[in-house]
Amino acid sequence: MDLKPVIVIHGGAWAIPDHLAECSKIGVKNAAKCGYSVLVNRGSSMQAVESAVRVLEDDISFDAGHGAVLNADGDVELDAVIMDGKNLAAGSVSCIKNISNPITFARTVLEKTSHTMLTGKGADAYAEKMNIARVSRDELVTEHAIQEWEQYHKYKQSVTNLFNTEKVHDTVGAVAIDCQGNVSCATSTGGITNKMVGRVGDSPIIGCGGYADNHVGAVSTTGHGESIMKVTLARLVLFYMEQGETPQKAADQALEYMINRVHGRGGLVVVSKNGQWAARFTTKRMAWASIQDGVLTFGLNPDEIFQESLDNFS
Ligand code: GLY
């Protein structure tokens, strides 16, 4: 029997300033609608999460694709991962340049190579070979990213603490379950402002930036990459679910563990193999949106939940 599909989106966990609050909410809602329309038309969860993340990569409100933050040299280096819960196949790219939609490139790595991750020069050459659309650095860089970079240089705060300030921006992601019960995750990021050239964060690392397994569920994470990697945050959430916790409880426990163990903050979205979902964070804000049964649910501040009914998706 067909399952009711679900999509859950995040636009990054950080102290989103008021002037970016509205566009962040609109952005995650647009991405959720795009992914959900794939699902109600019997598309796969892989197609849904890729399509949703592309919407966020094209939206300059978010740190991914267009709008990505700048590294120490003022350049853009992008990371992304996509994972299929049906067979645990994953594709990821790290430190790539001049690409608008790293998530599609990650899916190409999954589908067309025998590898899981491509990086640096080799990734560049492969993108060229596969005719992945290229853009100039300037097309990806926004005024806001330049301001963030300049602020960083002015104040030079510790990066961990930055995750509860308005001086970082972070990551986008999606999880979904389709009518066939297959779960997938996708995560894409520009990383953290002023990162060292060549620094790779959690986002493209399986089990950290995302994980999907039809036996349990799917997770996409956001937050301080070095902390997320230390606790393998995405897999930790699924581990707690395997122990019998609900997605919300598992998410809260894993995020709490990350604070207690390594003083790291972040957020995540999760869907279980039964279609239960949660969007949780330990930063000041995280824009998120979900659609299930034609109902759009979204929020930005802790414990804030809004709902809208979507007649054209019932
Ligand atoms: N969570 C994104 C990063 O730290 O790179």
Coordinates of C-alpha atoms and ligand atoms in Angstrom, one line a residue:
M1 CA 0.0 0.0 0.0
D2 CA 1.2 3.5 -0.8
L3 CA 2.5 5.6 2.1
K4 CA 1.8 9.3 2.6
P5 CA 4.9 11.2 1.5
V6 CA 6.6 13.8 3.7
I7 CA 9.3 16.4 3.1
V8 CA 11.1 18.4 5.7
I9 CA 13.5 21.3 4.9
H10 CA 16.0 23.4 6.8
G11 CA 17.7 26.6 5.8
G12 CA 20.5 26.5 8.4
A13 CA 20.7 26.8 12.2
W14 CA 22.2 30.2 13.4
A15 CA 21.1 33.5 14.9
I16 CA 19.2 34.6 11.7
P17 CA 18.9 38.4 11.9
D18 CA 15.5 40.0 11.7
H19 CA 16.1 41.4 8.2
L20 CA 16.7 37.8 6.9
A21 CA 13.8 36.2 8.9
E22 CA 11.0 36.6 6.4
C23 CA 13.0 35.7 3.3
S24 CA 14.4 32.6 5.1
K25 CA 10.8 31.4 5.9
I26 CA 9.7 32.1 2.3
G27 CA 12.7 30.2 1.0
V28 CA 12.2 27.0 3.0
K29 CA 8.4 27.0 2.2
N30 CA 9.2 27.3 -1.5
A31 CA 11.7 24.4 -1.3
A32 CA 9.2 22.3 0.6
K33 CA 6.5 22.9 -2.0
C34 CA 8.9 22.0 -4.8
G35 CA 10.0 18.7 -3.1
Y36 CA 6.4 17.8 -2.1
S37 CA 5.1 18.3 -5.7
V38 CA 7.7 15.7 -6.8
L39 CA 6.4 13.3 -4.1
V40 CA 2.7 13.7 -4.8
N41 CA 3.4 13.0 -8.4
R42 CA 4.9 9.7 -7.3
G43 CA 8.5 10.9 -7.8
S44 CA 11.3 9.4 -5.6
S45 CA 12.5 10.8 -2.4
M46 CA 15.9 11.2 -4.1
Q47 CA 14.3 13.5 -6.7
A48 CA 12.4 15.4 -4.1
V49 CA 15.4 16.2 -1.9
E50 CA 17.6 17.1 -4.8
S51 CA 14.9 19.4 -6.3
A52 CA 14.2 21.1 -2.9
V53 CA 17.9 21.7 -2.2
R54 CA 18.3 23.2 -5.7
V55 CA 15.7 25.8 -4.8
L56 CA 17.7 26.7 -1.7
E57 CA 21.0 26.8 -3.6
D58 CA 19.4 29.2 -6.0
D59 CA 18.1 31.5 -3.2
I60 CA 20.6 34.1 -2.0
S61 CA 19.2 34.1 1.5
F62 CA 21.0 30.8 2.2
D63 CA 24.6 29.6 2.6
A64 CA 24.7 27.2 -0.3
G65 CA 25.3 27.7 -4.0
H66 CA 24.3 31.4 -4.7
G67 CA 24.8 33.2 -1.3
A68 CA 27.5 30.9 0.0
V69 CA 29.9 32.4 2.6
L70 CA 33.5 33.2 1.8
N71 CA 36.7 31.4 2.9
A72 CA 39.9 33.1 4.2
D73 CA 40.9 34.1 0.7
G74 CA 37.4 35.6 -0.1
D75 CA 36.7 32.6 -2.4
V76 CA 33.7 30.2 -2.5
E77 CA 34.3 26.5 -1.8
L78 CA 31.1 24.3 -1.7
D79 CA 30.3 20.9 -0.1
A80 CA 27.2 18.7 -0.6
V81 CA 25.9 15.2 0.0
I82 CA 22.9 13.2 -1.1
M83 CA 22.0 9.7 0.2
D84 CA 19.5 7.0 -0.9
G85 CA 18.0 5.1 2.0
K86 CA 17.0 2.2 -0.2
N87 CA 20.5 0.9 -0.8
L88 CA 22.7 3.3 1.3
A89 CA 24.2 4.7 -1.9
A90 CA 25.7 8.1 -1.4
G91 CA 27.4 10.8 -3.5
S92 CA 29.2 13.8 -2.2
V93 CA 31.5 16.6 -3.3
S94 CA 33.8 18.8 -1.3
C95 CA 35.7 22.1 -1.8
I96 CA 34.2 22.6 -5.3
K97 CA 34.2 25.9 -7.0
N98 CA 32.1 27.7 -9.7
I99 CA 29.1 25.4 -9.5
S100 CA 25.6 26.7 -8.8
N101 CA 24.0 23.4 -7.7
P102 CA 26.5 21.2 -5.9
I103 CA 23.7 18.8 -4.9
T104 CA 23.1 17.8 -8.5
F105 CA 26.8 17.3 -8.9
A106 CA 26.8 15.1 -5.8
R107 CA 24.0 13.0 -7.3
T108 CA 26.0 12.7 -10.5
V109 CA 28.9 11.3 -8.5
L110 CA 26.5 8.8 -6.9
E111 CA 24.9 7.7 -10.1
K112 CA 27.8 7.8 -12.6
T113 CA 30.9 6.9 -10.7
S114 CA 32.0 4.0 -8.6
H115 CA 33.1 6.4 -5.8
T116 CA 31.3 8.2 -3.0
M117 CA 33.1 11.5 -2.8
L118 CA 35.0 13.7 -5.2
T119 CA 37.0 16.7 -4.2
G120 CA 39.3 19.5 -5.5
K121 CA 41.0 19.3 -8.9
G122 CA 39.5 15.9 -9.7
A123 CA 36.0 17.1 -9.0
D124 CA 36.6 20.1 -11.1
A125 CA 37.8 18.0 -14.1
Y126 CA 34.8 15.6 -13.6
A127 CA 32.3 18.5 -13.6
E128 CA 33.8 19.7 -16.8
K129 CA 33.6 16.2 -18.4
M130 CA 29.9 15.7 -17.3
N131 CA 28.9 19.2 -18.5
I132 CA 27.8 20.3 -15.1
A133 CA 26.9 24.0 -15.5
R134 CA 29.7 26.4 -14.3
V135 CA 29.4 29.9 -13.0
S136 CA 31.9 32.6 -12.1
R137 CA 32.8 33.2 -8.4
D138 CA 31.2 36.6 -8.7
E139 CA 27.8 35.1 -9.6
L140 CA 27.8 33.1 -6.4
V141 CA 28.9 35.9 -4.1
T142 CA 26.4 38.2 -2.4
E143 CA 26.8 41.6 -0.7
H144 CA 25.7 39.9 2.5
A145 CA 28.5 37.3 2.2
I146 CA 31.1 40.0 1.8
Q147 CA 29.7 41.9 4.8
E148 CA 29.9 38.7 6.9
W149 CA 33.5 38.2 5.9
E150 CA 34.4 41.8 6.7
Q151 CA 32.7 41.5 10.1
Y152 CA 34.6 38.4 10.9
H153 CA 37.9 40.1 10.2
K154 CA 36.8 43.0 12.4
Y155 CA 35.7 40.9 15.4
K156 CA 37.6 37.6 15.0
Q157 CA 35.4 35.6 17.4
S158 CA 35.8 31.9 18.2
V159 CA 34.0 30.0 15.5
T160 CA 32.0 27.8 17.9
N161 CA 30.5 30.8 19.6
L162 CA 29.8 32.4 16.3
F163 CA 27.0 29.9 15.8
N164 CA 24.9 31.8 18.2
T165 CA 25.7 35.2 16.7
E166 CA 24.5 36.9 13.5
K167 CA 28.0 36.6 12.1
V168 CA 27.7 33.2 10.5
H169 CA 25.3 31.7 8.1
D170 CA 24.8 28.0 7.7
T171 CA 23.9 25.2 5.3
V172 CA 20.6 23.9 3.8
G173 CA 19.1 20.5 3.7
A174 CA 16.1 18.2 3.1
V175 CA 14.8 14.8 4.1
A176 CA 11.9 13.0 2.5
I177 CA 10.0 9.7 2.4
D178 CA 8.1 8.8 -0.8
C179 CA 5.0 6.8 -1.6
Q180 CA 7.1 3.6 -1.8
G181 CA 8.6 4.2 1.7
N182 CA 12.1 5.1 0.5
V183 CA 13.8 7.8 2.5
S184 CA 16.6 10.2 1.3
C185 CA 18.6 13.1 2.6
A186 CA 20.4 16.0 0.9
T187 CA 22.6 18.7 2.4
S188 CA 24.5 21.6 0.7
T189 CA 26.7 24.4 2.1
G190 CA 29.3 27.1 1.6
G191 CA 30.7 26.1 5.0
I192 CA 31.7 28.7 7.6
T193 CA 32.9 32.3 7.0
N194 CA 36.7 32.7 6.8
K195 CA 37.3 28.9 6.9
M196 CA 40.8 27.9 5.8
V197 CA 41.3 27.3 2.1
G198 CA 40.6 23.6 1.7
R199 CA 38.7 23.2 4.9
V200 CA 35.9 20.6 4.6
G201 CA 33.1 20.6 7.1
D202 CA 30.5 18.0 8.2
S203 CA 28.0 18.5 5.3
P204 CA 29.5 16.2 2.7
I205 CA 30.5 13.5 5.2
I206 CA 28.1 10.6 5.4
G207 CA 26.8 10.2 8.9
C208 CA 27.7 13.8 9.8
G209 CA 25.9 16.1 7.4
G210 CA 23.3 13.5 6.5
Y211 CA 22.4 9.9 6.6
A212 CA 19.5 7.9 5.1
D213 CA 18.5 4.3 5.7
N214 CA 15.1 2.8 4.9
H215 CA 15.4 0.7 8.0
V216 CA 15.3 3.7 10.3
G217 CA 14.8 7.1 8.6
A218 CA 16.8 10.1 7.1
V219 CA 18.5 13.1 8.7
S220 CA 20.1 16.4 7.4
T221 CA 22.1 18.5 9.8
T222 CA 23.4 22.1 10.1
G223 CA 25.6 23.9 12.6
H224 CA 29.3 23.9 13.6
G225 CA 30.9 21.4 11.3
E226 CA 33.8 20.4 13.5
S227 CA 31.5 19.6 16.4
I228 CA 29.0 17.7 14.1
M229 CA 31.8 15.6 12.8
K230 CA 33.1 14.7 16.3
V231 CA 29.7 13.3 17.3
T232 CA 28.6 12.0 13.8
L233 CA 25.3 13.9 14.4
A234 CA 23.1 12.5 11.6
R235 CA 23.9 8.9 12.5
L236 CA 23.6 9.5 16.2
V237 CA 20.0 10.7 15.7
L238 CA 19.2 7.5 13.8
F239 CA 21.0 5.4 16.5
Y240 CA 18.6 6.9 19.2
M241 CA 15.7 6.1 16.9
E242 CA 16.9 2.5 16.6
Q243 CA 16.8 2.4 20.4
G244 CA 13.1 3.3 20.3
E245 CA 13.1 7.1 20.6
T246 CA 10.7 9.3 18.5
P247 CA 12.4 11.5 15.9
Q248 CA 11.9 14.6 18.1
K249 CA 13.3 12.9 21.2
A250 CA 16.2 11.4 19.2
A251 CA 17.0 14.8 17.7
D252 CA 16.9 16.6 21.0
Q253 CA 19.1 13.9 22.7
A254 CA 21.7 14.1 19.9
L255 CA 21.8 17.9 19.9
E256 CA 22.1 17.9 23.7
Y257 CA 24.9 15.4 23.5
M258 CA 26.8 17.7 21.0
I259 CA 26.5 20.6 23.5
N260 CA 27.6 18.6 26.5
R261 CA 30.4 16.7 24.9
V262 CA 32.0 19.2 22.5
H263 CA 30.1 22.5 23.2
G264 CA 28.8 22.6 19.7
R265 CA 25.4 24.0 18.5
G266 CA 23.3 23.2 15.4
G267 CA 20.1 21.8 14.1
L268 CA 18.6 19.1 12.0
V269 CA 15.6 17.8 10.2
V270 CA 14.6 14.1 10.4
V271 CA 11.9 11.8 9.0
S272 CA 11.3 8.2 10.2
K273 CA 10.6 5.2 8.1
N274 CA 6.9 5.6 9.2
G275 CA 6.7 9.2 8.2
Q276 CA 7.1 10.8 11.6
W277 CA 9.2 13.9 11.4
A278 CA 10.9 16.6 13.5
A279 CA 12.8 19.9 13.0
R280 CA 15.0 20.8 16.0
F281 CA 17.8 23.2 16.8
T282 CA 20.0 24.5 19.7
T283 CA 20.9 27.8 18.0
K284 CA 18.7 31.0 18.3
R285 CA 16.9 30.3 15.1
M286 CA 16.5 27.8 12.2
A287 CA 14.2 28.3 9.3
W288 CA 12.4 25.0 8.6
A289 CA 9.3 23.8 6.7
S290 CA 7.5 20.5 6.3
I291 CA 4.6 19.2 4.2
Q292 CA 2.6 16.1 5.0
D293 CA -1.0 15.4 4.0
G294 CA -1.2 18.7 2.1
V295 CA -0.5 20.7 5.3
L296 CA 2.5 23.0 5.3
T297 CA 4.1 23.4 8.8
F298 CA 6.9 25.9 9.3
G299 CA 8.8 27.9 11.9
L300 CA 11.9 30.0 12.7
N301 CA 12.1 30.6 16.5
P302 CA 12.3 27.8 19.2
D303 CA 8.9 26.1 19.8
E304 CA 7.2 28.3 17.1
I305 CA 4.9 26.4 14.7
F306 CA 2.7 27.8 12.0
Q307 CA 0.4 25.8 9.6
E308 CA -1.1 26.5 6.2
S309 CA -3.3 24.2 4.3
L310 CA -2.3 23.7 0.6
D311 CA -5.4 22.9 -1.4
N312 CA -3.6 22.2 -4.6
F313 CA -1.5 19.4 -3.0
S314 CA -4.2 17.3 -1.3
Ligands
GLY1 N1 27.7 22.9 8.9 C1 28.5 23.4 7.8 C2 29.9 23.5 8.1 O1 30.3 23.6 9.2 O2 30.6 23.5 7.1

